[in-house]
XYZ file of C-alpha atoms in Angstrom:
422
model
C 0.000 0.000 0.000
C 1.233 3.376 -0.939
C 1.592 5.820 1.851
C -2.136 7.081 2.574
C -1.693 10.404 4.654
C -4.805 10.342 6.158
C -5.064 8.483 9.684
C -7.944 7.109 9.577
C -7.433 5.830 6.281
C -3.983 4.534 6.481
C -5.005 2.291 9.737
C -8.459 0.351 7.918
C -7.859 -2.945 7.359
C -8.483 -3.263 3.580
C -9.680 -5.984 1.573
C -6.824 -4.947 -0.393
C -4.532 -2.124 -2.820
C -4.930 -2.354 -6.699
C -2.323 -0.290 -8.423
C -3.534 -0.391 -12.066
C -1.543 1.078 -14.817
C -3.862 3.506 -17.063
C -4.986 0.586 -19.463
C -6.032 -1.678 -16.462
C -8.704 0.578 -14.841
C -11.651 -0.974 -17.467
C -11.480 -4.272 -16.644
C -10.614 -3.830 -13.176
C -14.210 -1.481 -12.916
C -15.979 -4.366 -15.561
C -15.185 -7.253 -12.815
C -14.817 -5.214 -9.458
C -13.822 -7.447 -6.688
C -16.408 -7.593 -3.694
C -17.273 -6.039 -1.280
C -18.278 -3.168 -3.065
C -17.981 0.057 -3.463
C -14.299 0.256 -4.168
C -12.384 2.985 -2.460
C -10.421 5.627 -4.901
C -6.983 6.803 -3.535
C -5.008 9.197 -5.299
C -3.468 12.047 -2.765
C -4.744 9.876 0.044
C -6.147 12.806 1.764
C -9.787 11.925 2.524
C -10.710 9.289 5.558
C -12.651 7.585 3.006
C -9.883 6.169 0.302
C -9.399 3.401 1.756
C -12.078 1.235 4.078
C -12.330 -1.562 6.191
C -12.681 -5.288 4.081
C -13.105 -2.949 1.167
C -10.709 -2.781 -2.363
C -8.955 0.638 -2.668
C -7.844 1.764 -6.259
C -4.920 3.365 -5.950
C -3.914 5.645 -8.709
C -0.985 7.217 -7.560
C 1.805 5.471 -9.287
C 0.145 4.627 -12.492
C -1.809 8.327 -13.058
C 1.363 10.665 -13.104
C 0.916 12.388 -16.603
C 1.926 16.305 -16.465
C 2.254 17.398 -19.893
C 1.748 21.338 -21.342
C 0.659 22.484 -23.912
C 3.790 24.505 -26.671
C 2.359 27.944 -25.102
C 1.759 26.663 -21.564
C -2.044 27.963 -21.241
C -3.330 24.385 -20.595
C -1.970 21.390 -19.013
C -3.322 17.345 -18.900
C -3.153 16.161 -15.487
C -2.497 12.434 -14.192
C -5.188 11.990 -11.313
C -1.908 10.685 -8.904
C -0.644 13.848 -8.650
C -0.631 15.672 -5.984
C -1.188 19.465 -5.722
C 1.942 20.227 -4.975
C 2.910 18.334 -7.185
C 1.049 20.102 -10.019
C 2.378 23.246 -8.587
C 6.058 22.687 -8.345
C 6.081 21.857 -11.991
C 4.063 24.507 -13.123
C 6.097 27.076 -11.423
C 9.320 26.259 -13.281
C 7.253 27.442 -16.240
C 5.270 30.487 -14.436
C 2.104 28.838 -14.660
C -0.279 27.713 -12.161
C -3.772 26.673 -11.366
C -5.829 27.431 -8.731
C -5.583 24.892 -5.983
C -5.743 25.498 -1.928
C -4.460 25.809 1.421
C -2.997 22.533 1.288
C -0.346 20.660 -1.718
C -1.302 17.212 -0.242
C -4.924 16.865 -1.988
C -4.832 14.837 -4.701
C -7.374 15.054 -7.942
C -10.137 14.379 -5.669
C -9.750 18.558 -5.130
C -9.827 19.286 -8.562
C -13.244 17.147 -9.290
C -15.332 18.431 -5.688
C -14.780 21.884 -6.682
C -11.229 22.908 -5.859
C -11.471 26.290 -3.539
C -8.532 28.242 -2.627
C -7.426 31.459 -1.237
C -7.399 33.164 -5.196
C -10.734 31.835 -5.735
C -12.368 35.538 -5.452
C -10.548 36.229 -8.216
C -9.831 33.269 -10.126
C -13.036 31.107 -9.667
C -13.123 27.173 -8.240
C -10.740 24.401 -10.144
C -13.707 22.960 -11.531
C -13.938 26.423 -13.600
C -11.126 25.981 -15.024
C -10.926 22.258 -16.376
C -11.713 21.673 -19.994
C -11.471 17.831 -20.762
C -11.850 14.630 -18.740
C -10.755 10.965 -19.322
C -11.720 8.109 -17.344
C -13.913 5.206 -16.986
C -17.444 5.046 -16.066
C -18.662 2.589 -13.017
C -19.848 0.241 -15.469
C -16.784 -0.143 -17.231
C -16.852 1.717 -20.011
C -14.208 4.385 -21.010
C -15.407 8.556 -21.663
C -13.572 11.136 -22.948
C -15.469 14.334 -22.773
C -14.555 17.793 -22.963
C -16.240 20.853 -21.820
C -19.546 21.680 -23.569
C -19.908 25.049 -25.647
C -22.998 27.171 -25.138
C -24.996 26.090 -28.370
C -25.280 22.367 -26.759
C -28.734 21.936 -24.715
C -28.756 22.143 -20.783
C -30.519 18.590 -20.206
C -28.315 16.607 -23.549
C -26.483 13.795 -22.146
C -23.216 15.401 -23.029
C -24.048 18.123 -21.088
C -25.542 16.170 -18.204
C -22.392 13.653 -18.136
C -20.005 17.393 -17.809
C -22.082 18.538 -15.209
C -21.906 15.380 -13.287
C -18.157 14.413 -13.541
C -18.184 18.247 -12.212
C -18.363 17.852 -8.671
C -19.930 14.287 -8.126
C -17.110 12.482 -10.526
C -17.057 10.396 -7.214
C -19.946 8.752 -7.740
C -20.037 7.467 -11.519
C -16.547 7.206 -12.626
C -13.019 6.929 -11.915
C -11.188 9.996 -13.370
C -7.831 9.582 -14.403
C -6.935 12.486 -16.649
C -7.928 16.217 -16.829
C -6.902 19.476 -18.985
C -7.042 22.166 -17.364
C -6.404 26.135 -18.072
C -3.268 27.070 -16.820
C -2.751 30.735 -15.736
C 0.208 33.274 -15.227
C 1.904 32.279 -11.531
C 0.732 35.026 -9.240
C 2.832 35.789 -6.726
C 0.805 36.835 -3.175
C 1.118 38.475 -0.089
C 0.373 37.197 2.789
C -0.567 38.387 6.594
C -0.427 35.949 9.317
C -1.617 36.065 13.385
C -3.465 35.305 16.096
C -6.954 37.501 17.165
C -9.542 37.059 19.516
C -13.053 36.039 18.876
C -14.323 39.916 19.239
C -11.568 40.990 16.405
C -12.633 37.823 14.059
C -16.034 39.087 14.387
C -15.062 42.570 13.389
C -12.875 41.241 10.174
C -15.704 38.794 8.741
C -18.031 42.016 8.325
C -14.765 43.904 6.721
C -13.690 40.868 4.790
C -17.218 40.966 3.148
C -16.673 43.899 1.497
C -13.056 43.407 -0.247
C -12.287 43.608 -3.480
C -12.114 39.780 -5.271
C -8.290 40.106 -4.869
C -7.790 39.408 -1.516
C -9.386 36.693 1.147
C -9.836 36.015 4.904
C -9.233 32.688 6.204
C -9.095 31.232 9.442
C -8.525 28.429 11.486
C -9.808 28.407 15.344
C -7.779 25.656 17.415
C -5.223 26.162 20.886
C -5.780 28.998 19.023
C -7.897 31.686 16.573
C -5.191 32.101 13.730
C -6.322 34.177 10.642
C -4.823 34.431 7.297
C -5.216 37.068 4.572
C -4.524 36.757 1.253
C -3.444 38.948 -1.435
C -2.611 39.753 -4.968
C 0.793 41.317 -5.227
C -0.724 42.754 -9.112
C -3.720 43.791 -6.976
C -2.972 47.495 -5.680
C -6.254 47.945 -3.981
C -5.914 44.264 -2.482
C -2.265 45.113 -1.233
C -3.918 48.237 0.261
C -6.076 46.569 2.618
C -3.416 44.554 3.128
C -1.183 46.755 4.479
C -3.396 48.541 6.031
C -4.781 45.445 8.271
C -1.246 44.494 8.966
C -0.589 48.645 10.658
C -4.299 48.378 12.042
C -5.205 45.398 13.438
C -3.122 44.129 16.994
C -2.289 40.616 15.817
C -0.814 38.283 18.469
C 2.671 36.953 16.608
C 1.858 38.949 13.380
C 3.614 37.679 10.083
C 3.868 39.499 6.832
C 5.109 37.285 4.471
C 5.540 38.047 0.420
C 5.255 34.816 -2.025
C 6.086 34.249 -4.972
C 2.598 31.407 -5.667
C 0.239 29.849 -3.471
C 2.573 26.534 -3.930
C 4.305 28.438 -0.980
C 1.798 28.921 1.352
C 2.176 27.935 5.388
C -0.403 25.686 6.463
C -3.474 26.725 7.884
C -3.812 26.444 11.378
C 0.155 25.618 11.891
C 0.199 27.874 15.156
C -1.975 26.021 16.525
C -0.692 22.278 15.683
C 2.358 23.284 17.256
C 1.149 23.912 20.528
C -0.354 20.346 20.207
C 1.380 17.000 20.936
C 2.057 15.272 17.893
C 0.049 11.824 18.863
C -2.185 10.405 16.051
C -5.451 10.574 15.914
C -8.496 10.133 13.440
C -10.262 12.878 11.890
C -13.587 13.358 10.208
C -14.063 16.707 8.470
C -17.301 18.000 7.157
C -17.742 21.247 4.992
C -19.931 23.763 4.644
C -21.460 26.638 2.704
C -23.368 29.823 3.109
C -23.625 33.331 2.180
C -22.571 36.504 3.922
C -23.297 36.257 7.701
C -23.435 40.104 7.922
C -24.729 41.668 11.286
C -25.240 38.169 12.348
C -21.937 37.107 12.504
C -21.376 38.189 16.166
C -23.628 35.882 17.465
C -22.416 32.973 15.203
C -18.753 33.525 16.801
C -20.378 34.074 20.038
C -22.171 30.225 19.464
C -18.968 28.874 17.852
C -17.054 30.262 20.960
C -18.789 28.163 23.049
C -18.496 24.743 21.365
C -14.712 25.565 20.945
C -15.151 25.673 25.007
C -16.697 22.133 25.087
C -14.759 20.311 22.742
C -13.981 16.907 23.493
C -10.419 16.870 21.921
C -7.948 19.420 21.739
C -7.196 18.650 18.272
C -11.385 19.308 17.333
C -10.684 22.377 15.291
C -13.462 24.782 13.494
C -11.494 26.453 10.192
C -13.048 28.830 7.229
C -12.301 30.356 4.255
C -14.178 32.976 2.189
C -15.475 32.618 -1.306
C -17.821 34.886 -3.596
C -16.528 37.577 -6.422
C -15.764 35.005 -9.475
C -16.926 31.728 -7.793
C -20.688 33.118 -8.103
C -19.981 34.542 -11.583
C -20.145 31.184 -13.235
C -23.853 29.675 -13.604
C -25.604 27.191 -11.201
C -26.093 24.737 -13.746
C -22.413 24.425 -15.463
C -21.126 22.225 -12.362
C -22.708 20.076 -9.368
C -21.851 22.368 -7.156
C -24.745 24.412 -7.182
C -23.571 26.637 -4.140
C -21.995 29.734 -6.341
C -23.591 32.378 -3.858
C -21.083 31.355 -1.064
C -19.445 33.865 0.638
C -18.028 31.911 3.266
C -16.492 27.714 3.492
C -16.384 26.703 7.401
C -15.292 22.859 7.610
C -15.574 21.264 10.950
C -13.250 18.538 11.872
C -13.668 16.270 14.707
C -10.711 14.356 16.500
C -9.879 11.966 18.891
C -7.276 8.948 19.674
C -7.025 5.641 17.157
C -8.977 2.993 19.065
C -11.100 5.157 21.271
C -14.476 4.426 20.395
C -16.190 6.852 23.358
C -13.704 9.428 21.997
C -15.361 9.087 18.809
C -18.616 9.155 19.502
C -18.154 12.166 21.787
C -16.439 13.951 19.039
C -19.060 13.223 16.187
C -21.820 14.399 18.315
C -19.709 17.984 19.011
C -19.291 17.994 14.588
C -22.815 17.779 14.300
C -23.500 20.110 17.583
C -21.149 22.762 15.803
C -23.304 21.345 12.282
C -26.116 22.526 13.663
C -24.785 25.517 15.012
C -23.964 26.743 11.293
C -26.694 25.524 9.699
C -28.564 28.887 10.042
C -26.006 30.466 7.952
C -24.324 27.399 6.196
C -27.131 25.740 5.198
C -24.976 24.013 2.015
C -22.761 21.319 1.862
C -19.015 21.272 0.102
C -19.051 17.086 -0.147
C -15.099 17.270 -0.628
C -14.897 13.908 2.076
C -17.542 11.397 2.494
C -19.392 10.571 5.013
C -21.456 7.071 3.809
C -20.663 5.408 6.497
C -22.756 7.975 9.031
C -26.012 8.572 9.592
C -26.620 11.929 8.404
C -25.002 11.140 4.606
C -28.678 11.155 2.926
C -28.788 14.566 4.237
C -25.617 15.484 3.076
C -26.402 14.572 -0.209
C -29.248 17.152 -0.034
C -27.783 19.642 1.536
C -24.643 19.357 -1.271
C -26.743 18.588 -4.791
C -30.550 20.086 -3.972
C -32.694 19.680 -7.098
C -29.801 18.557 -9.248
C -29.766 15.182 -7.006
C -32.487 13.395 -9.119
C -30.767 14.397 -12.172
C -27.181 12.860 -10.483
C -29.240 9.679 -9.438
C -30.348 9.329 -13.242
C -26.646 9.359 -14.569
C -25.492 7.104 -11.698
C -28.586 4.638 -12.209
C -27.312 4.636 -16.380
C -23.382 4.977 -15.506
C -22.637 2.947 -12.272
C -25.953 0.555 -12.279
C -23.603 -2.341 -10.045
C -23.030 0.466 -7.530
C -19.270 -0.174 -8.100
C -18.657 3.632 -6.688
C -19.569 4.725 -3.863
C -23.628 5.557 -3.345
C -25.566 8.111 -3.839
């Protein structure tokens, strides 16, 4: 088995790793071995690549294509790669694409939707990927590349681009994509700690930015915020600046970059105050629009879950959306959530083994859930959660009226349920 870097993952006992080369992912998908659904690992992020008495495909040896185009505008994309290492490449060359807070991801970020600190300004990944190759769940291969405007909204073609769009996950195993490359931006950065009466003041000022520069945060040991901008962005770099001569960070850091390949990890503060014991981790994301006047008492709420936490590694993170995410329409993608101003993800911890220490811990994620769900009534369905009770509701919360349409394709792609459900 390939290193899987998520805990949880890496410690299921498997049924088993298959390691296919490109040309052996059809008949491996035409006669799956049981139990079913296979498990897709390619940056081995996601609690969910791997399962218990379950196959995992593993694509990261045998899905490491990274070839551009003579100009460098577009690039095809192995589904083993990693983020970073997509980025590294493209750097030597002054490209990029947008990807997030994190190089560890593998394609699984590109196909959920793919947010990132430039995505005010740049739009999602998914916005930016032209052509797919794979293999449908029932075997057979696709090649499809993205629709032009003439081509009806319900056509298959059009139906099959929307789905692999977000929900890839469910009907077919993705092992190439081309994708728009674009100029590598560098970015400046401003780093600290705040308290929760400061974070509530910078959400309302952070909803009014300009698209080049975004607030994220990460609330741990301790409430870290990071703000992101645009060096070619004068008005972003403004703000910037200002914030940094403004605002009393704890351990301030004001850090130029030259590409988001570079940035520190979210939350690192915080981590390092932490012992470094393992533990398992289950992470749910969310969506909603601006929170406005009411975000004082949503950090007032938050506050006090963060006080009853049953781990100290249960963490409550965000990052802000809007400006070109919403400019793209509803119906090009399955995610359907292009009004979102703001991405809070939950993530609930506790020790390998310790099956009160789970429990306790899932019941705070869906406490903290609930909390959010006023504001965050969306779901970002970047890790699954099939295995829990509340993954029907999920599904809802993610796809909304598109969901029938999604249970069509996987009913005509993936009829053996060789994915996982939906």
């Amino acid at each position: 088995m390939a290193p899987v870097r998520n805990p949880l993952a890496a410690d299921c006992l498997t049924k088993g790793t298959l390691f296919p080369s490109s040309t052996e992912v059809e008949s491996i998908l035409r006669s799956a071995p049981q139990p079913l659904p296979l498990r897709i690992c390619s940056g081995g992020t996601t609690s969910r690549c791997t399962e218990d008495q379950h196959w995992t495909l593993d694509l990261s040896d045998g899905h490491r294509t990274l070839v551009l185009n003579n100009d460098h505008t577009s690039v095809r994309l192995g589904a083993g790669l990693t983020m970073g290492e997509i980025q590294a490449e493209l750097a030597i060359h002054r490209r990029m694409i947008p990807t997030g807070l994190s190089g560890l991801p593998g394609a699984g970020f590109l196909i959920t939707g793919g947010m990132g600190p430039l995505s005010r300004s740049l739009g999602l990944a998914i916005d930016h990927i032209e052509g797919i190759r794979g293999i449908w769940g029932n075997g057979h291969r696709f090649r499809i590349t993205r629709p032009g405007d003439a081509l009806l909204e319900h056509s298959p073609e059009h139906m099959e681009w929307r789905g692999l769009l977000g929900a890839a996950l469910f009907l077919g195993v993705v092992q190439e994509l081309d994708l728009q490359t674009t100029p590598l931006l560098s970015v400046e950065i401003l780093q600290g700690c705040v308290t929760p009466q400061e974070l509530e003041a910078l959400i309302l000022e952070a909803e009014g930015f300009p698209n080049g520069i975004s607030l994220q945060w990460c609330w741990g040991a301790r409430l870290e915020v990071m703000l992101v901008a645009r060096s070619d962005d004068r008005l972003a770099l403004q703000i910037l600046r200002h914030q940094r001569e403004a605002r009393k960070l704890s351990q301030p850091l004001y850090t130029h970059l030259s590409g988001i390949h570079q940035l520190p990890a979210l939350g690192a503060m915080s981590l390092a105050l932490t012992d470094e014991a393992p533990v398992h981790q289950e992470v749910l994301g969310l969506l909603g629009p601006r929170w406005s006047d009411q975000s004082q008492a949503m950090i007032t709420a938050l506050g006090v879950a963060m006080a009853n936490r049953p781990h100290h590694r249960c963490t409550i993170a965000c990052q802000q959306l809007g400006g070109a995410v919403s400019q793209q329409p509803c119906n090009s993608s399955s995610f359907i959530h292009r009004q979102a101003e703001w991405k809070p993800w939950i993530t609930a911890s506790w020790p390998p083994g310790d099956r009160s220490g789970r429990q306790a811990s899932l019941r705070w994620l869906e406490q903290v859930r609930d909390c959010l769900h006023p504001l965050c009534p969306g779901v970002h369905l970047a890790q699954l959660h099939d295995h829990l009770p509340w993954h029907a509701r999920e599904l809802e919360q993610a796809f909304g009226s598109w969901l029938p349409h999604l249970r069509d394709l996987k009913q005509r792609l993936d009829p053996n349920g060789v994915l996982p459900m939906l």
